[in-house]
Tab-separated table of C-alpha atoms in Angstrom:
chain	number	residue	atom	x	y	z
A	23	MET	CA	111.764	80.639	124.975
A	24	LYS	CA	111.799	77.619	122.829
A	25	ILE	CA	108.771	77.036	121.069
A	26	PHE	CA	107.913	73.382	121.030
A	27	THR	CA	105.675	70.969	118.279
A	28	THR	CA	102.534	69.615	119.664
A	29	LYS	CA	103.860	66.275	120.089
A	30	GLN	CA	106.962	68.001	122.092
A	31	ILE	CA	104.752	69.561	124.362
A	32	SER	CA	103.029	66.037	124.932
A	33	ILE	CA	106.328	64.647	126.131
A	34	ILE	CA	107.106	67.710	128.341
A	35	ASP	CA	103.154	67.440	129.946
A	36	GLN	CA	104.025	63.740	130.975
A	37	TYR	CA	107.603	64.860	132.094
A	38	THR	CA	106.301	66.875	134.454
A	39	ILE	CA	103.908	64.215	135.501
A	40	LYS	CA	106.313	61.983	136.317
A	41	ASN	CA	109.910	63.665	137.613
A	42	GLU	CA	107.659	66.603	139.625
A	43	PRO	CA	105.658	64.963	140.687
A	44	ILE	CA	102.074	65.787	140.360
A	45	PRO	CA	99.285	63.601	138.815
A	46	SER	CA	97.781	64.877	135.461
A	47	ILE	CA	94.716	65.887	137.456
A	48	ASP	CA	96.409	68.440	139.681
A	49	LEU	CA	98.601	69.608	136.907
A	50	MET	CA	94.963	70.155	135.247
A	51	GLU	CA	93.606	72.075	138.115
A	52	ARG	CA	96.853	74.447	138.399
A	53	ALA	CA	96.143	75.382	134.468
A	54	SER	CA	93.045	76.150	135.371
A	55	GLU	CA	93.449	77.953	137.878
A	56	GLN	CA	96.500	80.224	136.137
A	57	LEU	CA	93.462	80.708	133.258
A	58	CYS	CA	91.216	81.983	136.645
A	59	LYS	CA	93.826	84.396	137.382
A	60	TYR	CA	93.538	86.214	133.995
A	61	VAL	CA	89.358	86.125	134.111
A	62	LEU	CA	89.921	87.834	137.586
A	63	LYS	CA	92.330	90.522	136.284
A	64	HIS	CA	90.377	91.168	132.883
A	65	PHE	CA	86.388	90.694	133.902
A	66	PRO	CA	84.097	91.931	136.243
A	67	LYS	CA	82.261	89.312	138.350
A	68	THR	CA	79.296	90.444	136.695
A	69	GLN	CA	80.434	88.782	133.600
A	70	SER	CA	78.598	85.559	132.223
A	71	PHE	CA	80.304	82.401	130.329
A	72	ALA	CA	79.390	79.821	128.703
A	73	ILE	CA	82.199	77.653	128.266
A	74	CYS	CA	81.762	75.132	125.669
A	75	CYS	CA	84.132	71.515	126.516
A	76	GLY	CA	84.948	68.094	124.724
A	77	PHE	CA	86.125	64.788	125.653
A	78	GLY	CA	89.509	65.340	126.283
A	79	ASN	CA	91.684	66.983	128.087
A	80	ASN	CA	91.090	70.515	126.847
A	81	GLY	CA	87.441	69.893	127.639
A	82	GLY	CA	88.731	68.886	131.665
A	83	ASP	CA	90.256	72.293	131.619
A	84	GLY	CA	87.255	74.374	130.508
A	85	LEU	CA	85.015	72.141	133.264
A	86	ALA	CA	87.974	72.336	135.641
A	87	LEU	CA	87.777	76.325	134.882
A	88	ALA	CA	83.748	76.308	135.132
A	89	ARG	CA	84.240	74.972	138.462
A	90	ILE	CA	86.322	77.593	139.503
A	91	LEU	CA	84.980	80.638	137.870
A	92	HIS	CA	81.672	79.334	139.557
A	93	GLN	CA	83.325	78.885	143.137
A	94	GLN	CA	84.554	82.622	142.066
A	95	ASN	CA	80.784	83.936	141.812
A	96	TYR	CA	80.950	84.331	137.971
A	97	ARG	CA	77.411	82.976	135.952
A	98	VAL	CA	79.247	79.598	134.493
A	99	ARG	CA	77.104	76.986	132.290
A	100	VAL	CA	78.775	74.138	130.395
A	101	LEU	CA	78.188	73.114	126.761
A	102	HIS	CA	79.374	69.590	126.510
A	103	PHE	CA	80.376	67.881	123.256
A	104	ASN	CA	81.036	64.153	125.317
A	105	ILE	CA	80.894	60.788	123.736
A	106	LYS	CA	81.141	58.763	126.512
A	107	GLU	CA	83.237	55.864	125.512
A	108	LYS	CA	85.761	58.336	124.517
A	109	GLN	CA	86.128	60.778	127.120
A	110	SER	CA	89.039	61.101	129.137
A	111	PRO	CA	89.402	59.984	132.788
A	112	ASP	CA	90.491	63.863	134.158
A	113	ASN	CA	87.512	65.453	132.232
A	114	ILE	CA	85.033	62.435	133.834
A	115	THR	CA	86.443	63.775	137.356
A	116	ASN	CA	86.045	67.273	136.068
A	117	TYR	CA	82.465	66.598	135.061
A	118	ASN	CA	81.508	65.080	138.511
A	119	ARG	CA	83.167	68.372	140.392
A	120	CYS	CA	81.044	70.667	138.523
A	121	LYS	CA	78.079	68.280	138.621
A	122	GLU	CA	78.076	68.317	142.638
A	123	LEU	CA	78.122	72.017	142.642
A	124	GLY	CA	74.960	72.254	140.712
A	125	ILE	CA	76.347	73.777	137.813
A	126	HIS	CA	74.271	73.950	134.787
A	127	ILE	CA	75.400	71.331	132.341
A	128	VAL	CA	73.444	70.801	128.558
A	129	GLU	CA	75.341	67.329	127.128
A	130	SER	CA	75.146	67.391	123.507
A	131	VAL	CA	76.887	66.734	119.685
A	132	HIS	CA	73.548	68.688	118.376
A	133	ALA	CA	74.254	72.444	117.449
A	134	THR	CA	70.559	72.950	117.996
A	135	ASP	CA	71.165	72.609	121.323
A	136	TYR	CA	74.401	75.218	121.757
A	137	GLN	CA	72.559	78.531	122.294
A	138	PHE	CA	74.176	81.576	123.531
A	139	ASP	CA	73.478	84.824	124.736
A	140	LYS	CA	74.853	87.964	123.051
A	141	ASP	CA	76.565	89.352	126.363
A	142	GLU	CA	77.691	85.644	127.206
A	143	ILE	CA	81.647	85.274	126.582
A	144	ILE	CA	82.314	81.607	124.964
A	145	ILE	CA	85.128	79.951	126.601
A	146	ASP	CA	86.380	77.429	123.678
A	147	ALA	CA	87.830	74.105	125.586
A	148	LEU	CA	86.136	71.675	122.520
A	149	PHE	CA	89.378	70.305	121.323
A	150	GLY	CA	92.761	71.126	122.319
A	151	SER	CA	96.892	71.052	120.245
A	152	GLY	CA	96.641	67.354	120.251
A	153	LEU	CA	94.305	67.140	117.236
A	154	LYS	CA	95.617	65.083	114.493
A	155	ASN	CA	92.768	65.453	111.581
A	156	PRO	CA	90.912	68.212	110.284
A	157	LEU	CA	87.215	68.713	112.440
A	158	GLU	CA	84.469	66.907	110.400
A	159	GLY	CA	81.438	65.609	111.703
A	160	PRO	CA	78.314	67.033	114.358
A	161	ILE	CA	81.219	69.122	116.124
A	162	VAL	CA	81.802	71.292	112.984
A	163	SER	CA	77.984	72.579	113.119
A	164	ILE	CA	78.742	73.744	116.288
A	165	ILE	CA	81.749	75.429	115.537
A	166	GLN	CA	79.524	77.448	112.648
A	167	LYS	CA	76.910	78.434	115.824
A	168	ILE	CA	79.645	79.317	117.793
A	169	ASN	CA	81.358	81.540	115.042
A	170	GLU	CA	78.051	82.651	113.935
A	171	SER	CA	76.945	84.013	117.351
A	172	GLY	CA	78.173	87.352	117.676
A	173	CYS	CA	79.757	86.597	120.668
A	174	LYS	CA	83.281	87.377	122.606
A	175	VAL	CA	85.019	83.938	121.965
A	176	ILE	CA	87.943	83.054	124.236
A	177	ALA	CA	89.591	80.318	122.936
A	178	ILE	CA	91.547	77.676	125.626
A	179	ASP	CA	95.559	76.775	124.481
A	180	ILE	CA	94.830	76.521	121.478
A	181	PRO	CA	91.408	77.251	118.522
A	182	SER	CA	89.676	73.996	118.649
A	183	GLY	CA	89.641	72.915	115.048
A	184	LEU	CA	93.683	74.536	113.963
A	185	MET	CA	97.199	72.358	114.246
A	186	GLY	CA	99.962	73.680	116.240
A	187	GLU	CA	101.840	73.619	112.922
A	188	ASP	CA	100.366	72.650	109.506
A	189	ASN	CA	97.472	74.132	109.018
A	190	ARG	CA	97.600	73.985	104.624
A	191	THR	CA	94.799	71.536	104.135
A	192	HIS	CA	92.230	73.180	106.709
A	193	ASN	CA	88.780	74.383	105.590
A	194	SER	CA	87.669	77.498	107.512
A	195	PHE	CA	84.170	76.677	108.478
A	196	ASN	CA	86.082	73.502	111.105
A	197	ILE	CA	88.292	75.990	113.430
A	198	ILE	CA	87.302	78.167	115.914
A	199	LYS	CA	87.756	82.497	115.279
A	200	ALA	CA	89.115	83.738	118.924
A	201	HIS	CA	88.719	87.171	119.571
A	202	LEU	CA	91.763	85.669	122.294
A	203	THR	CA	93.679	83.055	123.021
A	204	LEU	CA	95.125	81.915	126.045
A	205	THR	CA	98.125	79.593	125.137
A	206	LEU	CA	99.126	77.121	127.941
A	207	GLU	CA	103.018	77.887	128.429
A	208	PHE	CA	103.969	77.906	124.937
A	209	PRO	CA	102.796	79.935	122.036
A	210	LYS	CA	101.729	76.745	119.294
A	211	LEU	CA	103.934	77.704	115.489
A	212	SER	CA	100.982	78.491	113.327
A	213	PHE	CA	100.138	81.296	115.810
A	214	PHE	CA	102.319	82.809	114.138
A	215	PHE	CA	101.509	82.715	110.290
A	216	PRO	CA	99.243	85.871	108.778
A	217	GLU	CA	96.593	83.129	107.689
A	218	ASN	CA	95.822	81.286	111.233
A	219	GLU	CA	95.154	85.151	112.675
A	220	PRO	CA	91.471	84.979	112.287
A	221	TYR	CA	91.242	81.554	114.304
A	222	VAL	CA	94.027	82.842	116.985
A	223	GLY	CA	93.038	86.087	117.269
A	224	LYS	CA	95.626	87.874	120.216
A	225	TRP	CA	97.070	85.383	122.304
A	226	GLU	CA	98.383	86.209	125.265
A	227	ILE	CA	100.602	82.854	127.619
A	228	ILE	CA	99.673	81.935	130.697
A	229	PRO	CA	102.287	79.839	132.683
A	230	ILE	CA	101.552	76.429	134.176
A	231	PHE	CA	105.292	75.853	135.364
A	232	LEU	CA	105.954	72.805	133.421
A	233	HIS	CA	108.892	71.003	134.521
A	234	PRO	CA	111.823	73.529	133.494
A	235	ASP	CA	114.474	70.096	133.414
A	236	ALA	CA	112.271	69.325	130.288
A	237	LYS	CA	111.681	72.748	128.632
A	238	GLU	CA	116.018	72.659	129.079
A	239	LYS	CA	116.324	69.301	127.472
A	240	GLU	CA	113.726	69.235	124.964
A	241	HIS	CA	115.491	70.282	121.223
A	242	SER	CA	113.703	72.702	119.571
A	243	ASN	CA	114.613	74.596	115.863
A	244	TYR	CA	111.833	77.460	117.302
A	245	PHE	CA	112.574	80.441	119.305
A	246	TYR	CA	110.619	83.591	120.203
A	247	ILE	CA	112.489	86.671	120.746
A	248	THR	CA	112.938	87.041	124.309
A	249	PRO	CA	115.156	90.265	125.835
A	250	SER	CA	116.803	87.756	128.385
A	251	LEU	CA	118.074	86.823	124.951
A	252	LEU	CA	119.235	89.966	124.070
A	253	ARG	CA	121.357	90.877	127.332
A	254	SER	CA	122.955	87.342	127.166
A	255	ILE	CA	124.445	88.787	123.276
A	256	PHE	CA	124.943	92.263	124.261
A	257	LYS	CA	128.437	93.417	123.752
A	258	ALA	CA	128.593	96.280	126.711
A	259	ARG	CA	130.983	99.157	125.638
A	260	SER	CA	134.367	99.733	127.989
A	261	LYS	CA	134.351	103.991	129.396
A	262	PHE	CA	137.319	104.256	127.287
A	263	THR	CA	136.134	102.848	124.143
A	264	GLU	CA	137.060	104.671	121.078
A	265	LYS	CA	135.257	104.880	117.702
A	266	ARG	CA	137.368	103.322	115.392
A	267	GLN	CA	136.854	100.352	118.297
A	268	VAL	CA	132.874	100.116	117.712
A	269	GLY	CA	133.556	99.656	113.618
A	270	HIS	CA	132.773	101.611	109.933
A	271	GLY	CA	130.489	100.435	108.026
A	272	LEU	CA	129.642	101.129	104.533
A	273	LEU	CA	126.890	101.515	103.016
A	274	TYR	CA	125.988	101.350	99.373
A	275	ALA	CA	122.566	102.881	99.167
A	276	GLY	CA	120.447	105.614	97.205
A	277	SER	CA	120.321	106.594	93.387
A	278	LYS	CA	118.915	109.989	91.867
A	279	GLY	CA	115.330	111.445	93.350
A	280	LYS	CA	115.532	108.031	95.318
A	281	MET	CA	117.824	109.068	98.326
A	282	GLY	CA	115.093	109.231	101.119
A	283	ALA	CA	116.217	105.453	101.496
A	284	ALA	CA	119.755	106.284	102.021
A	285	VAL	CA	119.162	108.836	104.689
A	286	LEU	CA	117.434	106.417	106.963
A	287	ALA	CA	119.138	103.480	106.625
A	288	ALA	CA	122.342	105.938	107.653
A	289	LYS	CA	120.493	108.056	110.077
A	290	ALA	CA	119.505	103.911	111.732
A	291	ALA	CA	123.228	102.938	111.767
A	292	ILE	CA	124.614	105.656	113.230
A	293	ARG	CA	122.267	105.482	115.821
A	294	SER	CA	122.705	101.714	116.250
A	295	GLY	CA	125.883	102.267	117.770
A	296	ALA	CA	128.600	102.208	114.800
A	297	GLY	CA	131.629	104.421	115.152
A	298	LEU	CA	131.680	105.722	111.938
A	299	ILE	CA	129.512	105.040	108.962
A	300	SER	CA	130.630	105.966	105.400
A	301	VAL	CA	127.718	106.264	102.592
A	302	TRP	CA	129.018	105.270	99.063
A	303	ILE	CA	125.999	107.617	96.565
A	304	PRO	CA	125.939	109.123	93.334
A	305	GLU	CA	127.939	112.236	92.875
A	306	SER	CA	124.573	114.374	92.188
A	307	GLU	CA	122.727	113.137	95.156
A	308	ARG	CA	125.328	113.976	97.731
A	309	PHE	CA	124.186	117.446	99.034
A	310	ILE	CA	120.929	115.388	100.245
A	311	ILE	CA	123.286	113.081	102.166
A	312	GLN	CA	125.289	115.310	103.821
A	313	SER	CA	122.895	118.527	104.624
A	314	THR	CA	120.305	115.763	106.408
A	315	VAL	CA	123.251	113.068	107.993
A	316	PRO	CA	126.304	115.865	109.088
A	317	GLU	CA	127.993	112.404	111.037
A	318	ILE	CA	128.563	110.501	108.175
A	319	LEU	CA	131.394	110.021	105.661
A	320	LEU	CA	130.886	110.164	101.953
A	321	LYS	CA	131.793	108.465	98.696
A	322	THR	CA	130.220	109.341	95.486
A	323	TYR	CA	130.377	108.136	92.144
A	324	LYS	CA	129.109	109.617	88.882
A	325	GLU	CA	126.182	108.077	87.556
A	326	LYS	CA	127.851	107.566	84.391
A	327	ASP	CA	131.293	106.216	84.940
A	328	ASN	CA	131.754	102.415	85.799
A	329	THR	CA	135.179	102.977	87.039
A	330	TYR	CA	135.177	102.759	90.925
A	331	GLU	CA	138.600	103.056	93.253
A	332	TYR	CA	137.543	101.922	96.774
A	333	ASP	CA	139.201	99.916	99.445
A	334	PHE	CA	136.533	98.047	100.796
A	335	HIS	CA	138.752	96.009	103.248
A	336	ILE	CA	138.744	99.249	105.577
A	337	PHE	CA	135.239	98.694	106.611
A	338	ASN	CA	134.591	96.211	109.176
A	339	ALA	CA	130.769	95.485	107.624
A	340	ILE	CA	128.786	96.494	104.413
A	341	ALA	CA	124.943	96.916	103.375
A	342	SER	CA	123.752	97.705	100.299
A	343	GLY	CA	120.237	97.765	98.247
A	344	CYS	CA	118.220	101.032	99.160
A	345	ALA	CA	116.617	102.375	96.673
A	346	ILE	CA	120.173	101.544	94.762
A	347	GLY	CA	118.154	101.065	90.993
A	348	THR	CA	118.178	97.712	89.235
A	349	ASP	CA	120.232	98.776	86.046
A	350	SER	CA	123.429	97.502	84.888
A	351	GLN	CA	125.521	100.425	87.178
A	352	ALA	CA	123.949	99.215	90.125
A	353	PHE	CA	124.126	95.150	89.497
A	354	ASP	CA	127.982	96.208	88.414
A	355	LYS	CA	128.243	97.609	91.778
A	356	ILE	CA	126.824	94.296	93.891
A	357	GLN	CA	129.007	92.648	91.614
A	358	ILE	CA	131.611	94.217	93.467
A	359	LEU	CA	130.549	94.200	96.511
A	360	LEU	CA	130.186	90.318	95.931
A	361	LYS	CA	133.718	89.510	94.757
A	362	GLU	CA	135.499	92.085	97.101
A	363	GLN	CA	134.609	91.950	100.200
A	364	GLN	CA	135.244	89.356	103.024
A	365	LYS	CA	133.220	91.123	105.944
A	366	PRO	CA	129.778	90.761	107.022
A	367	LEU	CA	127.502	91.892	104.346
A	368	VAL	CA	123.629	92.781	104.225
A	369	LEU	CA	121.805	92.618	100.928
A	370	ASP	CA	118.170	94.642	100.679
A	371	ALA	CA	115.794	96.146	98.467
A	372	ASP	CA	116.699	96.634	94.986
A	373	ALA	CA	119.978	94.192	95.820
A	374	LEU	CA	117.361	91.536	96.099
A	375	ASN	CA	115.849	92.417	92.919
A	376	LEU	CA	118.613	92.498	91.069
A	377	ILE	CA	119.195	88.271	92.645
A	378	SER	CA	116.230	87.389	91.382
A	379	LYS	CA	116.861	88.270	88.209
A	380	TYR	CA	120.375	87.256	87.997
A	381	PRO	CA	119.387	84.236	90.074
A	382	ASP	CA	123.261	82.857	90.129
A	383	MET	CA	123.995	85.873	92.331
A	384	LEU	CA	123.492	83.458	95.467
A	385	ASN	CA	125.838	81.173	94.213
A	386	GLN	CA	128.386	84.267	95.030
A	387	LEU	CA	127.483	85.208	98.455
A	388	SER	CA	129.194	84.929	101.612
A	389	PRO	CA	128.051	82.289	104.518
A	390	ASN	CA	125.586	84.315	106.737
A	391	THR	CA	125.537	86.928	103.896
A	392	ILE	CA	122.239	88.534	105.333
A	393	LEU	CA	118.865	89.088	102.886
A	394	THR	CA	116.479	91.371	104.277
A	395	PRO	CA	113.340	90.571	101.866
A	396	HIS	CA	109.329	91.100	102.661
A	397	ILE	CA	107.093	88.500	100.898
A	398	ARG	CA	107.316	90.122	97.520
A	399	GLU	CA	110.881	90.018	97.258
A	400	PHE	CA	110.958	86.529	98.852
A	401	ASP	CA	108.693	85.770	95.999
A	402	ARG	CA	110.895	87.313	93.841
A	403	LEU	CA	113.527	85.228	94.505
A	404	PHE	CA	112.253	81.995	95.406
A	405	GLY	CA	108.757	81.763	93.691
A	406	GLU	CA	105.440	82.272	94.158
A	407	HIS	CA	103.792	80.574	97.786
A	408	TYR	CA	100.082	79.984	98.668
A	409	SER	CA	100.236	80.486	102.220
A	410	HIS	CA	102.880	81.895	104.737
A	411	PHE	CA	103.514	78.517	106.227
A	412	GLU	CA	104.750	77.481	103.035
A	413	ARG	CA	106.638	80.436	102.640
A	414	PHE	CA	108.128	79.259	105.703
A	415	LEU	CA	109.556	76.073	104.983
A	416	THR	CA	111.110	77.293	101.709
A	417	ALA	CA	112.520	80.062	103.665
A	418	GLN	CA	114.055	77.444	106.321
A	419	LYS	CA	115.676	75.308	103.792
A	420	LYS	CA	117.034	78.078	101.562
A	421	ALA	CA	118.924	79.466	104.385
A	422	GLN	CA	120.250	75.722	104.623
A	423	GLU	CA	121.053	75.319	101.124
A	424	TYR	CA	123.069	78.847	100.734
A	425	LYS	CA	124.025	78.870	104.150
A	426	LEU	CA	122.182	82.648	104.810
A	427	ILE	CA	120.259	84.430	107.134
A	428	ILE	CA	117.221	85.342	105.742
A	429	ILE	CA	114.883	87.991	107.600
A	430	LEU	CA	111.366	87.632	106.030
A	431	LYS	CA	110.215	90.856	107.486
A	432	GLY	CA	106.557	90.868	108.875
A	433	ALA	CA	104.269	90.339	111.970
A	434	TYR	CA	106.407	87.984	114.083
A	435	THR	CA	109.488	89.096	111.396
A	436	GLN	CA	111.388	85.212	110.959
A	437	ILE	CA	115.228	84.999	111.352
A	438	HIS	CA	115.847	81.596	109.412
A	439	LEU	CA	119.710	80.435	109.775
A	440	PRO	CA	121.929	78.112	108.285
A	441	ASP	CA	121.808	75.685	110.532
A	442	GLY	CA	117.746	75.267	110.638
A	443	THR	CA	116.818	77.127	113.156
A	444	THR	CA	114.105	80.126	113.042
A	445	TYR	CA	113.675	83.173	115.822
A	446	PHE	CA	110.460	85.063	115.645
A	447	ASN	CA	110.241	88.682	116.664
A	448	SER	CA	108.099	89.505	119.261
A	449	THR	CA	107.731	93.253	118.552
A	450	GLY	CA	106.567	95.473	116.351
A	451	ASN	CA	103.168	96.733	115.218
A	452	GLN	CA	101.290	97.189	112.266
A	453	GLY	CA	102.121	100.956	112.069
A	454	MET	CA	105.147	99.370	110.468
A	455	ALA	CA	103.671	98.829	107.048
A	456	THR	CA	104.916	101.975	106.230
A	457	ALA	CA	107.666	103.454	103.362
A	458	GLY	CA	111.220	103.527	104.874
A	459	SER	CA	110.465	100.608	108.006
A	460	GLY	CA	112.650	98.038	106.137
A	461	ASP	CA	115.619	100.689	105.311
A	462	VAL	CA	116.393	101.631	109.087
A	463	LEU	CA	116.465	97.629	109.614
A	464	THR	CA	119.086	97.636	107.102
A	465	GLY	CA	121.069	100.467	109.037
A	466	ILE	CA	120.812	98.695	112.314
A	467	LEU	CA	122.062	95.694	111.006
A	468	LEU	CA	125.169	97.926	109.470
A	469	GLY	CA	125.473	99.923	112.883
A	470	LEU	CA	125.206	96.333	114.702
A	471	LEU	CA	127.361	93.769	112.281
A	472	ALA	CA	130.154	96.779	112.348
A	473	GLN	CA	130.930	96.938	115.871
A	474	GLY	CA	131.322	93.030	115.447
A	475	TYR	CA	128.676	91.270	116.474
A	476	SER	CA	127.959	88.373	114.399
A	477	PRO	CA	125.577	88.238	111.960
A	478	GLN	CA	123.581	85.858	114.254
A	479	ASN	CA	123.440	87.982	117.023
A	480	ALA	CA	122.872	91.049	114.825
A	481	ALA	CA	120.569	89.985	112.923
A	482	ILE	CA	118.473	89.175	116.328
A	483	ILE	CA	119.020	91.873	118.034
A	484	ALA	CA	118.368	94.594	114.999
A	485	THR	CA	115.217	93.037	114.430
A	486	TYR	CA	114.173	93.047	117.880
A	487	ILE	CA	115.350	96.789	118.694
A	488	HIS	CA	113.450	97.727	115.301
A	489	GLY	CA	110.353	96.267	116.034
A	490	LEU	CA	110.688	97.735	120.184
A	491	ALA	CA	111.192	101.212	118.975
A	492	ALA	CA	108.118	101.077	116.800
A	493	ASP	CA	105.724	100.057	119.338
A	494	TYR	CA	107.684	103.035	121.641
A	495	ALA	CA	106.751	105.380	118.277
A	496	LEU	CA	103.850	104.410	118.503
A	497	LYS	CA	102.585	105.583	121.805
A	498	LYS	CA	102.583	109.306	120.623
A	499	GLN	CA	101.604	108.164	117.145
A	500	SER	CA	98.790	105.684	115.765
A	501	TYR	CA	99.163	102.945	113.694
A	502	GLU	CA	98.339	105.601	110.256
A	503	SER	CA	100.381	108.466	111.470
A	504	LEU	CA	103.761	106.005	112.012
A	505	ILE	CA	106.582	106.803	109.493
A	506	ALA	CA	110.058	105.557	109.853
A	507	SER	CA	111.589	108.367	110.971
A	508	ASP	CA	109.455	107.660	114.479
A	509	ILE	CA	111.250	104.265	114.457
A	510	ILE	CA	114.761	105.736	114.719
A	511	LYS	CA	113.978	108.847	116.916
A	512	TYR	CA	112.592	106.042	119.311
A	513	LEU	CA	115.549	103.344	118.984
A	514	GLY	CA	117.685	105.302	122.072
A	515	LYS	CA	115.010	104.010	124.159
A	516	ALA	CA	115.297	100.875	122.495
A	517	PHE	CA	118.001	100.036	123.684
A	518	ASN	CA	118.345	101.590	126.623
A	519	THR	CA	114.924	100.133	128.015
A	520	THR	CA	116.587	96.503	126.845
A	521	PHE	CA	120.155	96.490	127.824
A	522	TYR	CA	120.556	99.290	130.253
A	523	TYR	CA	117.641	99.696	132.498
A	524	PHE	CA	115.398	97.274	132.270
């Protein structure tokens, strides 16, 4: 699914109005009917609503919704922040329709007139995604009144005061803090950054059926990963597939006393479809890996021996970094991998920490090398950031500058490609904030790359499947009890439901 800027969404709206064709007032009605369907599904008729409407088209949506909910026998009242000379034509039409039905409307720009019952749900339809500057003036006091009301708040399309993209100049007191945002047709880019979660809350997409040609023609660099995307890039196996046809991956992971990371990554790689996985580990730790992952092949090295004889050309892909340490021996091995291999490469954890210590290593990376930092590793690589949006911009820039694929891990994990495209993951949960979760992702990536997936497609599939397996695991666990091994346990179900039994 494409993620559009608010300016692009306006273009798509206008294209729909012109080419469907449909009058703007009827498109507003369609959106409000879809919003009403959500309310009917989730709230009983005994629920009352205070619908706060502005003077623009977002306010028009709110007025239309108020009328439709009233006709469905919900108790509704409207608080209208209206500036007559700025009121949009469709807002005026829906205002008059509400008046004709006798819906109670309070028109005021003064916060003292905005009183709320604790049992009401407030619907925020004050300002939509077309906002260009931070809110100021009397509306700020009204927003503060809503935020301090103790009521549940549902925002239509986007919380009032929040920009669709960049919110670095905003203050927390001039943005609605919604518990739920019902966004129309598309998620907004700002929804994907942690600093905006206090305002957006949970969000759901409400389809309003904008013109498909407009959505197809309008270019975007941002995408939300969906199952249909994964199915379009999936490589189905033949009945006659032999193990070497689905690849041989090398995992350089683990160090003395830190073999758990190697075990998790190796198990995940095998569970993700690679025909063969070899693990390169310290000789002293071989019994741990052999007893826990009997399916893998083993290559060992002596901790104090800096001579290595290994034919890297036999591998289809290589992954490195999980708990290897950052000492001189680990540095030497990473240098060997960078110099000797021309196959797809994944670098995680300590491999990234080594690069942050020796930044010139970035210039040694082959195009489409995959880096998988969490935010602290990312900041060690590229400098401290003061917002997640700022970090997102840097990741875009560095992926293009060094021709890398950067998987920036977190909620809505970001996949930044060398061409400037960014994918946001749609699966996963906060239970994944646990030791070893990143090692599992590295293993999945290795398993897919070994099978011949392009680095881009491997990154998209691995990130989605990783999160989906965690979502399945959560059904048996809790956010607190979920561990990395649980994710591996549900990889099979994640692959099956995505690619085979959907």
